[in-house]
Amino acid sequence: MMELVDMTALACTEKIRKGEISAMEALEAVLSRIRAREDALHAFLTLDEEGARRQAEAIQKKIKSGELTGPLVGVPFAVKDNICTKGIRTTAGSRILENFVPAYDATAMENLRKAGAVLIGKTNMDEFAMGNTSETSFAGAVRNPWQEDRSAGGSSGGSAAAVAAGECFAALGSDTGGSVRQPASHCGVVGLKPTYGTVSRYGLIAYASSMDQIGPITKDVRDCAAVYDAIASHDPKDATSNTRKRDALSYAEGVEGLRVGIPSEFLSESLQPEIAQAVRTAADQLKAAGATVEEFDLGLCNAALPAYYTIACAEASSNLERYDGMKYGLRASGESLSEVYRQTRSQGFGAEVRRRILLGTFALSEGFYEQYYLKALKLRRLVRDNYDRAFGRFDVILGPVAPETAPRLGGQTEDPVRAYLADIYTVAANLTGYPAISVPFGRDGQGLPVGIQLSAAAFREDLLFRAGLVLEENHKVVEHYGK
Ligand code: GLN
């Protein structure tokens, strides 16, 4: 029989709402899975068992009195450690914030609390969300639940590993260039990067503000839609938050008549053949369900990555100026003020973060600004124009999430450029601001999960859920890996 922790979030809350189990039982089940697996996986940076028990008790009362009835009541969930949680340490995976305890909740976090979900802890990640293997955390790497010598993907690797291993029912990640979708893909779970501005960034520790977006990581598409629905809201505290009123989510309509496009460039030789095959199989399944599928030339595919890294580093260099040892976080000692700055930042930031601050400062400096930063902004615009044209012809674009399945741990840290190349399929959604989802789609010859990416025009998450559901139902992908 399937263990409770291997069920979806919606299945778990249904049992809670019907009174078959209590919120506390759901929590204890998850905590016992954590005890069994966490030493090996290292998905969490902070666990709050006592706090979670208090929440579960309080929520149970509200369920009884009928005050809380939503689809996520009582569900134990985890949050990436760059999302602020009131009274609970939030490190962003960095030594510089090792002891930082926020005085407030991020809006997405607050929304989940209102929905009655139970926060169990904060998940491990690449330092300041810079990376795609979850190896640059000050506390050490996350391991992939499928094969522990593999990366869980990044930068939200802790969230994806925790969901895949049944250490929680759902989690939040953040995605600036693929950090929700890639770990979801490598761990065999679902990850959504919502339309920019639909989920508030208030309380999300900034990496590249024009692209950062919080998104759900879940066991299946229905859970993903439910978490998305709970966290998306207009928020006056985020100046880029969207005021558009969202339509009620209906993802049960199927894909009859849906126009699906596959960029031919995506299926190049550098793509692992099993992933290319998975994209083709997914296309066949969508076709069999009533969609039309066509390959087309998207164009400018090679421009997205350099534009992304130039803009991301530029914004990061500016966003990370605040860590100077004065306001909060680590403060090193030094003889003079500038020595304190220098020591704090040298000791507090890891190598990858320092590299990006240097690159970004360079791209923004006088004399190079036009040559790099401004050019990257122009490319960004061209990439978006291309996607707008494509979304005139197609409702959904289908493709891979990453060029390879989960890499071996330690393989990429020596070669940053090779690591950056793994983002080739994911960064466009952040440059454009449009939504994209990663849906698990079987495994490769080594038994590692393969993910499929679907993207759509702004605010069309509904299309992603509809198409994602068809792929998921055909594949019955909700398998779990508890030991
Ligand atoms: N891998 C990309 C980067 O390092 C994306 C990270 C992210 O989405 N946070 O910038």
XYZ file of C-alpha atoms and ligand atoms in Angstrom:
493
model
C 0.000 0.000 0.000
C 1.159 3.547 -0.735
C 2.500 5.341 2.299
C 0.824 8.581 3.318
C 3.945 10.648 2.577
C 3.997 9.362 -0.991
C 0.543 10.721 -1.735
C -0.044 14.075 -3.375
C -0.746 17.187 -1.317
C -4.361 17.243 -2.464
C -4.869 13.588 -1.511
C -3.371 14.297 1.902
C -5.576 17.302 2.617
C -8.638 15.441 1.479
C -7.954 12.845 4.152
C -7.441 15.622 6.683
C -10.632 17.395 5.719
C -12.640 14.196 5.892
C -11.226 13.527 9.344
C -9.533 10.266 8.273
C -6.230 11.577 9.566
C -5.282 14.669 11.576
C -2.925 17.436 10.490
C -0.601 16.180 13.233
C -0.534 12.677 11.766
C 0.357 14.061 8.356
C 3.145 16.066 9.968
C 4.507 13.122 11.977
C 4.539 10.974 8.838
C 6.652 13.565 7.041
C 8.972 13.996 10.038
C 9.590 10.290 10.192
C 10.474 10.223 6.475
C 12.839 13.125 7.140
C 14.517 11.117 9.895
C 14.961 8.231 7.477
C 16.365 10.158 4.542
C 17.608 13.580 5.471
C 21.116 12.572 6.530
C 21.734 11.338 3.008
C 19.872 14.050 1.086
C 20.661 17.251 2.947
C 17.575 18.911 1.498
C 16.976 21.130 4.534
C 19.026 23.906 6.079
C 16.633 24.456 8.983
C 13.891 22.240 10.382
C 11.265 23.669 12.702
C 9.658 20.577 14.210
C 8.251 22.267 17.288
C 6.902 25.220 15.355
C 5.322 22.831 12.856
C 3.619 20.868 15.653
C 2.169 24.077 17.065
C 0.880 25.057 13.624
C -0.633 21.614 13.032
C -2.503 21.803 16.334
C -3.803 25.297 15.675
C -4.850 24.403 12.143
C -6.639 21.257 13.287
C -8.825 23.406 15.529
C -9.656 25.732 12.666
C -10.547 22.778 10.459
C -12.877 21.482 13.141
C -14.583 24.820 13.583
C -14.986 25.155 9.817
C -12.790 28.240 9.649
C -10.318 26.594 7.256
C -11.628 24.554 4.355
C -9.308 25.157 1.387
C -7.448 22.546 -0.661
C -4.140 22.908 1.222
C -5.276 22.789 4.852
C -2.919 20.922 7.106
C -0.460 19.991 4.387
C 3.197 19.946 5.522
C 5.299 22.001 3.136
C 8.839 23.372 2.807
C 10.173 26.719 1.601
C 13.429 27.575 -0.138
C 15.805 29.382 2.160
C 15.791 32.624 0.190
C 12.135 33.240 1.072
C 11.771 35.138 4.343
C 10.010 33.384 7.205
C 9.180 35.306 10.335
C 11.240 34.124 13.287
C 12.889 31.336 11.288
C 16.467 31.629 10.054
C 16.709 32.490 6.347
C 20.211 32.142 4.899
C 19.841 32.135 1.089
C 22.475 29.383 1.285
C 25.117 31.951 2.197
C 27.518 32.302 5.087
C 26.860 36.044 5.007
C 23.280 35.384 6.178
C 24.037 32.318 8.293
C 22.389 33.823 11.370
C 19.789 36.067 9.755
C 16.300 35.738 11.269
C 13.696 37.803 9.377
C 11.159 39.870 11.291
C 8.481 39.261 8.656
C 7.064 36.670 6.271
C 7.375 36.914 2.499
C 3.963 37.477 0.937
C 3.969 34.052 -0.761
C 4.702 32.510 2.630
C 1.920 34.506 4.265
C -0.479 33.349 1.554
C 0.381 29.702 2.234
C -0.125 30.208 5.951
C -3.552 31.710 5.243
C -4.357 28.620 3.209
C -3.649 26.559 6.321
C -0.463 24.839 5.158
C 2.086 23.789 7.811
C 5.654 25.027 7.355
C 8.177 22.370 8.377
C 11.440 24.003 7.355
C 13.715 25.804 4.959
C 15.406 24.077 2.070
C 18.995 23.963 0.902
C 19.991 25.846 -2.249
C 22.811 27.311 -4.277
C 24.181 30.418 -2.602
C 21.885 33.356 -3.438
C 20.171 31.072 -6.000
C 23.157 31.275 -8.317
C 23.675 27.880 -9.878
C 21.902 24.840 -11.235
C 23.287 21.994 -9.114
C 22.657 23.070 -5.475
C 26.313 22.565 -4.667
C 27.338 26.114 -3.757
C 25.409 26.309 -0.469
C 27.618 27.253 2.489
C 26.285 24.133 4.190
C 27.181 21.689 1.421
C 25.391 20.054 -1.513
C 21.908 18.562 -1.809
C 21.797 14.970 -3.084
C 19.376 13.577 -5.610
C 16.878 11.136 -4.025
C 17.020 8.900 -7.099
C 20.789 8.440 -7.024
C 22.680 10.044 -4.224
C 25.885 10.650 -6.166
C 23.888 12.933 -8.490
C 22.915 16.564 -8.159
C 19.294 17.378 -7.374
C 19.534 20.272 -9.827
C 19.439 23.845 -8.709
C 19.195 26.263 -7.383
C 15.994 25.072 -5.615
C 17.486 21.579 -5.251
C 16.526 21.172 -1.602
C 12.855 21.895 -2.339
C 12.763 19.453 -5.274
C 14.619 16.692 -3.414
C 12.377 17.094 -0.362
C 9.196 16.797 -2.445
C 10.535 13.844 -4.456
C 11.599 11.963 -1.332
C 8.328 12.543 0.538
C 9.998 14.792 3.115
C 7.151 17.249 2.495
C 4.074 17.296 0.277
C 4.882 20.485 -1.621
C 7.472 23.224 -1.594
C 8.267 26.701 -2.831
C 11.328 27.483 -4.924
C 12.484 30.538 -6.813
C 13.282 30.713 -10.519
C 15.465 33.432 -12.044
C 16.763 31.381 -14.964
C 15.403 27.896 -14.389
C 15.881 27.217 -10.687
C 12.433 25.776 -10.120
C 12.151 23.875 -13.406
C 15.598 22.266 -13.521
C 15.622 20.702 -10.053
C 12.009 19.602 -10.588
C 13.131 17.918 -13.801
C 16.159 16.242 -12.227
C 14.144 14.974 -9.259
C 11.090 13.781 -11.201
C 8.573 16.281 -9.816
C 6.570 19.225 -11.207
C 7.913 22.811 -11.116
C 6.276 26.026 -12.315
C 7.846 29.405 -13.062
C 4.758 31.639 -13.030
C 4.297 34.763 -15.157
C 6.504 37.579 -13.778
C 4.468 39.666 -11.377
C 1.816 37.089 -10.487
C 3.511 35.913 -7.277
C 4.783 38.709 -5.056
C 8.552 39.024 -4.664
C 8.149 40.786 -1.332
C 10.336 38.888 1.109
C 12.198 36.975 -1.596
C 15.923 37.662 -1.180
C 16.783 39.367 -4.466
C 19.123 37.849 -7.041
C 18.110 39.419 -10.382
C 14.940 41.350 -9.633
C 13.672 41.720 -13.200
C 13.582 37.919 -13.553
C 13.131 36.453 -10.041
C 9.865 34.656 -9.472
C 8.669 32.307 -6.720
C 7.068 29.076 -7.933
C 5.620 25.768 -6.664
C 7.429 22.408 -6.698
C 4.964 19.554 -6.300
C 4.340 15.866 -6.897
C 1.851 16.385 -9.708
C 0.174 18.991 -11.904
C -2.999 19.326 -9.839
C -0.967 20.050 -6.705
C 1.005 22.595 -8.695
C -2.151 24.409 -9.777
C -3.436 24.411 -6.193
C -0.228 25.862 -4.748
C 0.010 28.395 -7.556
C -3.548 29.459 -6.849
C -2.726 29.914 -3.175
C 0.443 31.967 -3.620
C -0.482 34.202 -6.575
C -1.872 37.537 -5.395
C -1.665 41.225 -6.066
C 0.653 42.793 -3.521
C 1.126 46.538 -3.079
C 4.438 45.776 -1.356
C 5.910 44.578 -4.663
C 5.996 47.368 -7.248
C 6.051 44.847 -10.112
C 3.114 42.848 -8.780
C 0.366 42.482 -11.327
C -3.119 43.830 -10.692
C -4.777 41.680 -13.300
C -7.558 39.630 -11.817
C -6.871 35.997 -12.529
C -9.509 33.806 -14.083
C -10.556 30.853 -12.015
C -8.200 28.045 -12.889
C -9.741 25.394 -15.048
C -7.220 22.864 -16.111
C -9.551 19.998 -16.786
C -10.436 20.996 -20.328
C -7.927 18.822 -22.154
C -5.942 19.878 -25.206
C -8.412 19.495 -28.069
C -7.431 22.046 -30.709
C -4.404 23.288 -28.735
C -1.607 24.457 -31.073
C 1.747 23.118 -29.901
C 5.062 24.272 -31.388
C 8.486 22.650 -30.991
C 11.476 24.881 -31.818
C 13.654 22.759 -34.161
C 16.763 24.325 -32.611
C 15.841 22.730 -29.290
C 16.393 19.240 -30.663
C 20.043 19.819 -31.564
C 22.822 17.281 -31.254
C 23.964 18.531 -27.878
C 20.680 17.378 -26.360
C 20.852 13.971 -24.658
C 19.140 11.639 -27.199
C 16.758 10.174 -24.614
C 15.493 13.665 -23.801
C 14.941 14.449 -27.495
C 13.033 11.187 -27.718
C 10.953 12.159 -24.688
C 10.028 15.480 -26.348
C 8.900 13.611 -29.463
C 6.887 11.111 -27.437
C 5.262 13.966 -25.517
C 4.368 15.591 -28.845
C 2.740 12.347 -30.020
C 0.725 12.100 -26.842
C -0.533 15.659 -27.127
C -1.442 14.966 -30.736
C -3.309 11.810 -29.770
C -5.247 13.909 -27.243
C -6.379 16.325 -29.965
C -3.627 18.970 -30.180
C -1.813 19.950 -33.373
C 1.977 19.791 -33.232
C 4.444 21.489 -35.551
C 8.197 22.053 -35.541
C 9.254 25.629 -36.291
C 12.276 27.942 -36.242
C 12.187 30.054 -33.119
C 15.424 31.880 -33.896
C 17.880 33.674 -31.615
C 18.204 30.631 -29.356
C 21.887 31.297 -28.840
C 21.263 34.893 -27.792
C 19.199 34.126 -24.723
C 21.983 32.681 -22.585
C 24.583 35.480 -22.908
C 21.837 38.089 -22.498
C 20.613 36.303 -19.392
C 24.007 35.980 -17.730
C 24.935 39.592 -18.449
C 21.677 40.933 -17.021
C 21.553 38.496 -14.094
C 25.107 39.318 -12.989
C 24.537 43.054 -13.414
C 21.410 43.005 -11.273
C 23.042 40.693 -8.730
C 26.049 42.974 -8.321
C 23.697 45.796 -7.462
C 21.320 43.743 -5.272
C 24.147 42.245 -3.241
C 25.678 45.625 -2.387
C 23.518 45.664 0.735
C 25.607 42.941 2.401
C 28.249 45.189 3.814
C 28.401 43.942 7.400
C 26.567 47.022 8.715
C 22.843 46.410 8.494
C 22.510 42.663 9.036
C 24.283 39.384 8.521
C 27.934 38.617 9.025
C 30.313 41.358 10.190
C 34.025 40.635 10.022
C 36.509 42.702 11.978
C 38.929 45.130 10.385
C 41.067 48.199 11.117
C 39.049 50.596 8.983
C 35.561 50.803 7.519
C 36.672 49.717 4.080
C 38.611 46.840 5.603
C 35.428 45.700 7.407
C 33.540 45.804 4.090
C 36.266 43.896 2.332
C 36.676 41.240 4.977
C 32.916 40.770 5.438
C 32.304 40.280 1.746
C 35.370 38.090 1.200
C 34.526 35.805 4.099
C 30.758 35.894 3.630
C 30.396 35.208 -0.092
C 31.436 32.010 -1.849
C 33.450 31.846 -5.073
C 30.518 31.727 -7.514
C 28.789 34.715 -5.922
C 32.039 36.717 -5.975
C 32.585 35.803 -9.622
C 29.156 37.094 -10.564
C 29.518 40.310 -8.589
C 32.761 40.961 -10.463
C 31.242 40.153 -13.862
C 28.175 42.263 -13.152
C 30.119 45.243 -11.873
C 32.259 45.070 -14.977
C 29.243 44.928 -17.313
C 27.802 48.027 -15.636
C 30.991 50.046 -15.465
C 31.577 53.190 -17.486
C 32.938 52.390 -20.917
C 31.571 48.843 -20.921
C 27.935 49.537 -20.118
C 26.939 50.078 -23.764
C 29.018 47.193 -24.960
C 27.602 44.626 -22.517
C 24.655 45.609 -20.365
C 22.820 47.731 -22.929
C 23.437 45.176 -25.657
C 22.054 42.446 -23.399
C 18.899 44.523 -22.822
C 18.450 44.873 -26.577
C 18.875 41.135 -27.041
C 16.354 40.554 -24.300
C 13.843 42.613 -26.256
C 14.557 40.687 -29.459
C 14.147 37.361 -27.678
C 10.790 38.531 -26.375
C 9.705 39.677 -29.836
C 10.534 36.215 -31.139
C 8.489 34.555 -28.448
C 5.588 36.948 -29.083
C 5.631 35.966 -32.739
C 5.749 32.294 -31.802
C 2.821 32.683 -29.399
C 0.836 34.217 -32.254
C 1.068 30.850 -33.996
C 1.138 28.464 -31.041
C -0.602 28.220 -27.700
C 2.148 26.212 -26.098
C 5.837 25.655 -26.838
C 7.143 22.190 -26.043
C 10.783 21.351 -25.406
C 13.372 19.991 -22.991
C 14.137 21.484 -19.573
C 17.864 20.744 -19.553
C 20.345 19.284 -22.065
C 21.085 16.333 -19.758
C 19.526 14.482 -16.857
C 20.921 15.035 -13.330
C 24.696 15.572 -13.483
C 27.130 13.869 -11.143
C 27.972 15.892 -8.049
C 31.235 17.757 -8.380
C 31.282 17.534 -12.164
C 30.462 21.152 -12.954
C 31.942 23.179 -10.176
C 35.316 23.465 -11.896
C 33.899 24.738 -15.174
C 31.424 27.599 -14.775
C 30.796 28.086 -18.489
C 29.788 24.471 -18.914
C 27.461 24.856 -15.965
C 25.903 28.021 -17.452
C 25.191 26.151 -20.700
C 22.790 23.854 -18.864
C 20.401 26.829 -18.602
C 19.987 27.150 -22.355
C 16.337 25.991 -22.401
C 15.119 27.711 -19.261
C 16.371 31.317 -19.290
C 14.068 32.557 -22.087
C 10.998 32.340 -19.837
C 12.722 34.674 -17.376
C 13.913 37.103 -20.046
C 10.350 37.320 -21.412
C 8.572 37.034 -18.064
C 6.294 34.322 -19.491
C 5.270 31.191 -17.602
C 6.839 27.745 -18.045
C 6.399 24.394 -16.345
C 8.546 21.309 -16.003
C 6.642 18.026 -15.975
C 8.272 14.647 -15.281
C 8.239 12.336 -18.271
C 9.804 8.984 -17.559
C 13.460 8.159 -17.048
C 16.594 7.743 -19.080
C 18.706 4.600 -19.456
C 20.408 5.244 -16.136
C 17.123 5.478 -14.303
C 17.277 9.258 -13.900
C 14.135 11.386 -14.295
C 13.554 13.229 -17.578
C 11.506 16.428 -17.566
C 9.542 18.091 -20.342
C 9.087 21.867 -20.523
C 5.925 23.616 -21.645
C 5.782 27.386 -21.977
C 3.011 29.805 -22.887
C 2.247 33.510 -23.247
C 1.829 35.740 -20.197
C -0.900 34.668 -17.757
C -1.602 31.424 -19.605
C -0.627 29.094 -16.784
C -3.978 27.412 -17.437
C -2.682 26.107 -20.780
C 0.422 24.709 -19.086
C -1.688 22.870 -16.528
C -3.992 21.477 -19.219
C -1.177 20.180 -21.401
C 0.857 19.077 -18.386
C -2.049 17.044 -17.089
C -2.375 15.156 -20.378
C 1.328 14.239 -20.309
C 1.166 13.238 -16.685
C -1.915 11.067 -17.056
C -0.297 9.247 -19.939
C 2.791 8.630 -17.938
C 1.571 8.020 -14.427
C 4.624 9.720 -13.125
C 3.830 10.016 -9.452
C 6.399 7.495 -8.264
C 8.282 8.019 -5.063
C 11.526 6.992 -3.651
C 11.206 6.461 0.038
C 13.462 3.915 1.616
N 21.275 28.666 -13.163
C 20.857 30.015 -13.338
C 21.828 30.946 -12.667
O 22.691 30.471 -12.036
C 19.471 30.222 -12.810
C 19.397 30.331 -11.330
C 18.023 30.654 -10.847
O 17.029 30.475 -11.550
N 17.943 31.158 -9.636
O 21.746 32.114 -12.773
